[in-house]
Amino acid sequence: MIVAVLNQKGGVGKTTLALHLAGEWALRGKRVTLLDADPQGSALDWSQQRARENVSPLFGVIGLARDTLHREAPEIARTADHVVIDGPPRVARLIRSALLAADLVLIPVQPSPFDGWASAEMLALLREARIYHPKLSARFVLNRCDTRTGIARATAETLADHDPPVLATTIGQRVVFADAAQSGRLVVEFAQQSTASGEITALAAEVARLAP
């Protein structure tokens, strides 16, 4: 399965989700490759920090920020159980290529009306991609979310009847994600019993059930 984590809006936590999905599957014995399709290269930076900390790799990270992604990702997927694409913000040609490569698109959004408005452009690209790739599946993911707030509940209720729908699993706004990333680690390695680790486990299981 090729899973692309995409949104035109920056700062919604795409890299964090992509790394943690890849890591969760790898820890469960799956062969996983992460494609860093963001010219900023945050996933590659994380991988390099992991090496500097002398932490063994869990999965391969390949820089592939080019619009031939839709041709190259399926070839890479031949030797992997899961390929995760960490997509770029704002670079439409790269996002289009990632959409054409993917079996499933995850669109992270934060519980904010601004994120909802910003997602409109992403949804337009998704509709365009489905002309050429009609089997492309997509889901929203509520990320950096405090479910106790009214706006978080309102966002979840709005997306419940949306196309694409929202995943049941939500990921909270938790400092442990940033603390783990500084040392090139995942939350399961940094704080295994944390709520954040449990949320990632639930997310990876829910996404895996959507495999075509």
Short mmCIF file of C-alpha atoms in Angstrom, two decimals:
data_model
loop_
_atom_site.label_atom_id
_atom_site.label_comp_id
_atom_site.label_asym_id
_atom_site.label_seq_id
_atom_site.Cartn_x
_atom_site.Cartn_y
_atom_site.Cartn_z
CA MET A 1 0.00 0.00 0.00
CA ILE A 2 1.23 3.49 -0.88
CA VAL A 3 -0.03 6.09 1.60
CA ALA A 4 0.51 9.79 0.85
CA VAL A 5 0.24 12.32 3.68
CA LEU A 6 -0.71 15.55 1.93
CA ASN A 7 -2.10 19.01 2.46
CA GLN A 8 -1.49 22.27 0.63
CA LYS A 9 -1.32 23.98 4.01
CA GLY A 10 1.96 23.87 5.92
CA GLY A 11 2.29 23.27 9.63
CA VAL A 12 -0.43 20.62 9.96
CA GLY A 13 1.92 17.83 11.05
CA LYS A 14 2.38 15.88 7.81
CA THR A 15 5.96 14.81 8.54
CA THR A 16 5.19 13.75 12.11
CA LEU A 17 2.30 11.57 10.96
CA ALA A 18 4.25 10.10 8.03
CA LEU A 19 7.24 9.18 10.21
CA HIS A 20 5.10 7.66 12.94
CA LEU A 21 2.96 5.62 10.56
CA ALA A 22 6.11 4.27 8.90
CA GLY A 23 7.68 3.52 12.28
CA GLU A 24 4.62 1.80 13.69
CA TRP A 25 4.35 -0.53 10.70
CA ALA A 26 8.10 -1.21 10.73
CA LEU A 27 7.98 -2.14 14.42
CA ARG A 28 5.29 -4.67 13.53
CA GLY A 29 7.60 -6.39 11.09
CA LYS A 30 6.51 -4.72 7.85
CA ARG A 31 8.97 -3.65 5.17
CA VAL A 32 8.51 0.11 4.99
CA THR A 33 10.04 2.90 2.91
CA LEU A 34 9.32 6.58 3.48
CA LEU A 35 9.62 8.93 0.51
CA ASP A 36 10.40 12.51 1.50
CA ALA A 37 8.71 14.48 -1.28
CA ASP A 38 9.02 17.82 0.51
CA PRO A 39 11.88 20.01 -0.79
CA GLN A 40 12.40 21.14 2.82
CA GLY A 41 13.55 17.57 3.62
CA SER A 42 12.32 17.32 7.21
CA ALA A 43 11.99 13.52 7.15
CA LEU A 44 15.53 13.22 5.80
CA ASP A 45 16.74 15.57 8.55
CA TRP A 46 15.03 13.34 11.14
CA SER A 47 16.71 10.26 9.67
CA GLN A 48 20.11 11.95 9.74
CA GLN A 49 19.59 13.04 13.35
CA ARG A 50 18.77 9.43 14.20
CA ALA A 51 22.07 8.35 12.66
CA ARG A 52 23.97 11.03 14.61
CA GLU A 53 22.39 9.69 17.80
CA ASN A 54 23.59 6.17 16.85
CA VAL A 55 20.02 4.85 16.78
CA SER A 56 19.52 2.03 14.30
CA PRO A 57 17.13 2.76 11.41
CA LEU A 58 13.63 1.30 11.49
CA PHE A 59 12.88 2.00 7.83
CA GLY A 60 14.49 3.57 4.80
CA VAL A 61 14.02 7.27 4.03
CA ILE A 62 14.54 8.38 0.42
CA GLY A 63 14.49 11.97 -0.81
CA LEU A 64 12.18 12.11 -3.83
CA ALA A 65 10.96 15.69 -4.19
CA ARG A 66 10.29 15.54 -7.91
CA ASP A 67 7.23 15.26 -10.10
CA THR A 68 8.16 11.79 -11.38
CA LEU A 69 7.00 10.41 -8.03
CA HIS A 70 3.98 8.70 -9.60
CA ARG A 71 6.32 6.62 -11.77
CA GLU A 72 9.01 5.93 -9.18
CA ALA A 73 6.91 5.14 -6.08
CA PRO A 74 5.20 2.04 -7.55
CA GLU A 75 8.62 0.62 -8.43
CA ILE A 76 9.83 1.19 -4.87
CA ALA A 77 6.62 -0.39 -3.57
CA ARG A 78 7.52 -3.69 -5.27
CA THR A 79 10.01 -4.40 -2.48
CA ALA A 80 7.99 -2.97 0.43
CA ASP A 81 4.79 -3.77 2.30
CA HIS A 82 4.08 -0.08 2.82
CA VAL A 83 5.39 3.07 1.16
CA VAL A 84 4.64 6.34 2.98
CA ILE A 85 4.95 9.63 1.08
CA ASP A 86 5.60 12.76 3.14
CA GLY A 87 4.26 15.40 0.79
CA PRO A 88 5.12 19.09 0.41
CA PRO A 89 2.94 22.09 1.16
CA ARG A 90 2.03 24.47 -1.64
CA VAL A 91 3.94 22.71 -4.47
CA ALA A 92 0.99 21.63 -6.62
CA ARG A 93 2.99 19.68 -9.22
CA LEU A 94 4.57 17.49 -6.52
CA ILE A 95 1.23 16.99 -4.78
CA ARG A 96 -0.36 15.95 -8.10
CA SER A 97 2.40 13.39 -8.63
CA ALA A 98 1.98 12.03 -5.08
CA LEU A 99 -1.79 11.75 -5.59
CA LEU A 100 -1.31 9.71 -8.75
CA ALA A 101 1.18 7.44 -6.94
CA ALA A 102 -0.97 6.73 -3.89
CA ASP A 103 -3.54 4.10 -3.00
CA LEU A 104 -4.67 6.18 -0.03
CA VAL A 105 -4.31 9.88 0.77
CA LEU A 106 -4.36 11.13 4.35
CA ILE A 107 -5.13 14.83 4.73
CA PRO A 108 -4.10 16.11 8.18
CA VAL A 109 -6.12 19.04 9.46
CA GLN A 110 -6.12 20.87 12.75
CA PRO A 111 -9.42 21.79 14.44
CA SER A 112 -9.62 25.30 13.02
CA PRO A 113 -11.87 26.94 10.44
CA PHE A 114 -8.70 28.23 8.75
CA ASP A 115 -7.53 24.67 8.15
CA GLY A 116 -10.93 23.82 6.69
CA TRP A 117 -10.76 26.70 4.25
CA ALA A 118 -7.15 25.88 3.34
CA SER A 119 -8.14 22.28 2.57
CA ALA A 120 -10.39 23.41 -0.30
CA GLU A 121 -7.42 23.64 -2.67
CA MET A 122 -6.23 20.20 -1.58
CA LEU A 123 -9.68 18.74 -2.28
CA ALA A 124 -9.68 20.33 -5.73
CA LEU A 125 -6.39 18.55 -6.48
CA LEU A 126 -7.88 15.31 -5.15
CA ARG A 127 -10.90 15.61 -7.47
CA GLU A 128 -8.58 16.30 -10.40
CA ALA A 129 -6.43 13.25 -9.58
CA ARG A 130 -9.50 10.98 -9.41
CA ILE A 131 -10.19 11.69 -13.08
CA TYR A 132 -7.03 9.73 -13.87
CA HIS A 133 -6.95 7.55 -10.75
CA PRO A 134 -10.60 6.75 -9.91
CA LYS A 135 -9.76 4.15 -7.22
CA LEU A 136 -7.83 6.70 -5.14
CA SER A 137 -9.10 6.64 -1.56
CA ALA A 138 -8.78 9.56 0.87
CA ARG A 139 -9.41 10.38 4.54
CA PHE A 140 -9.07 13.43 6.74
CA VAL A 141 -7.04 13.02 9.95
CA LEU A 142 -7.68 15.34 12.88
CA ASN A 143 -4.18 16.18 14.10
CA ARG A 144 -2.78 18.36 16.90
CA CYS A 145 -6.23 18.16 18.39
CA ASP A 146 -7.63 18.82 21.87
CA THR A 147 -10.89 16.87 21.77
CA ARG A 148 -12.14 18.74 24.85
CA THR A 149 -12.53 21.99 22.95
CA GLY A 150 -15.72 23.02 21.22
CA ILE A 151 -13.99 23.75 17.92
CA ALA A 152 -12.43 20.26 17.86
CA ARG A 153 -15.85 18.67 18.37
CA ALA A 154 -17.40 20.94 15.75
CA THR A 155 -14.66 20.12 13.24
CA ALA A 156 -15.10 16.37 13.82
CA GLU A 157 -18.89 16.67 13.39
CA THR A 158 -18.49 18.68 10.18
CA LEU A 159 -16.05 16.19 8.69
CA ALA A 160 -18.17 13.18 9.72
CA ASP A 161 -20.51 13.82 6.78
CA HIS A 162 -17.77 14.98 4.43
CA ASP A 163 -16.27 13.39 1.36
CA PRO A 164 -13.59 12.31 2.05
CA PRO A 165 -14.63 11.20 5.55
CA VAL A 166 -12.57 11.66 8.70
CA LEU A 167 -10.78 8.81 10.45
CA ALA A 168 -12.09 7.81 13.87
CA THR A 169 -8.62 8.13 15.42
CA THR A 170 -7.49 11.63 16.38
CA ILE A 171 -3.96 12.69 17.30
CA GLY A 172 -3.53 15.12 20.17
CA GLN A 173 -1.40 18.22 20.49
CA ARG A 174 1.41 16.74 22.57
CA VAL A 175 4.91 18.05 23.38
CA VAL A 176 6.28 14.49 23.36
CA PHE A 177 6.22 14.44 19.53
CA ALA A 178 8.67 17.36 19.38
CA ASP A 179 10.80 15.96 22.22
CA ALA A 180 11.15 12.61 20.42
CA ALA A 181 11.91 14.23 17.05
CA GLN A 182 14.86 16.20 18.45
CA SER A 183 16.73 12.92 18.97
CA GLY A 184 15.56 11.25 15.77
CA ARG A 185 13.16 9.01 17.64
CA LEU A 186 9.48 8.14 17.57
CA VAL A 187 7.17 8.55 20.56
CA VAL A 188 6.99 4.77 21.01
CA GLU A 189 10.78 4.79 21.54
CA PHE A 190 10.77 7.94 23.66
CA ALA A 191 7.65 7.34 25.80
CA GLN A 192 6.22 3.92 25.04
CA GLN A 193 3.37 4.07 27.54
CA SER A 194 2.27 7.58 26.59
CA THR A 195 -1.13 8.56 25.27
CA ALA A 196 0.59 9.79 22.10
CA SER A 197 2.07 6.34 21.47
CA GLY A 198 -1.36 4.75 21.89
CA GLU A 199 -2.90 7.21 19.45
CA ILE A 200 -0.29 6.38 16.80
CA THR A 201 -0.86 2.65 17.27
CA ALA A 202 -4.61 3.17 16.78
CA LEU A 203 -4.05 5.37 13.73
CA ALA A 204 -1.72 2.86 12.03
CA ALA A 205 -4.20 0.04 12.65
CA GLU A 206 -7.12 2.05 11.27
CA VAL A 207 -5.17 3.08 8.16
CA ALA A 208 -3.96 -0.50 7.56
CA ARG A 209 -7.59 -1.67 7.52
CA LEU A 210 -8.16 0.61 4.52
CA ALA A 211 -5.60 -1.26 2.41
CA PRO A 212 -6.98 -2.03 -1.06
#
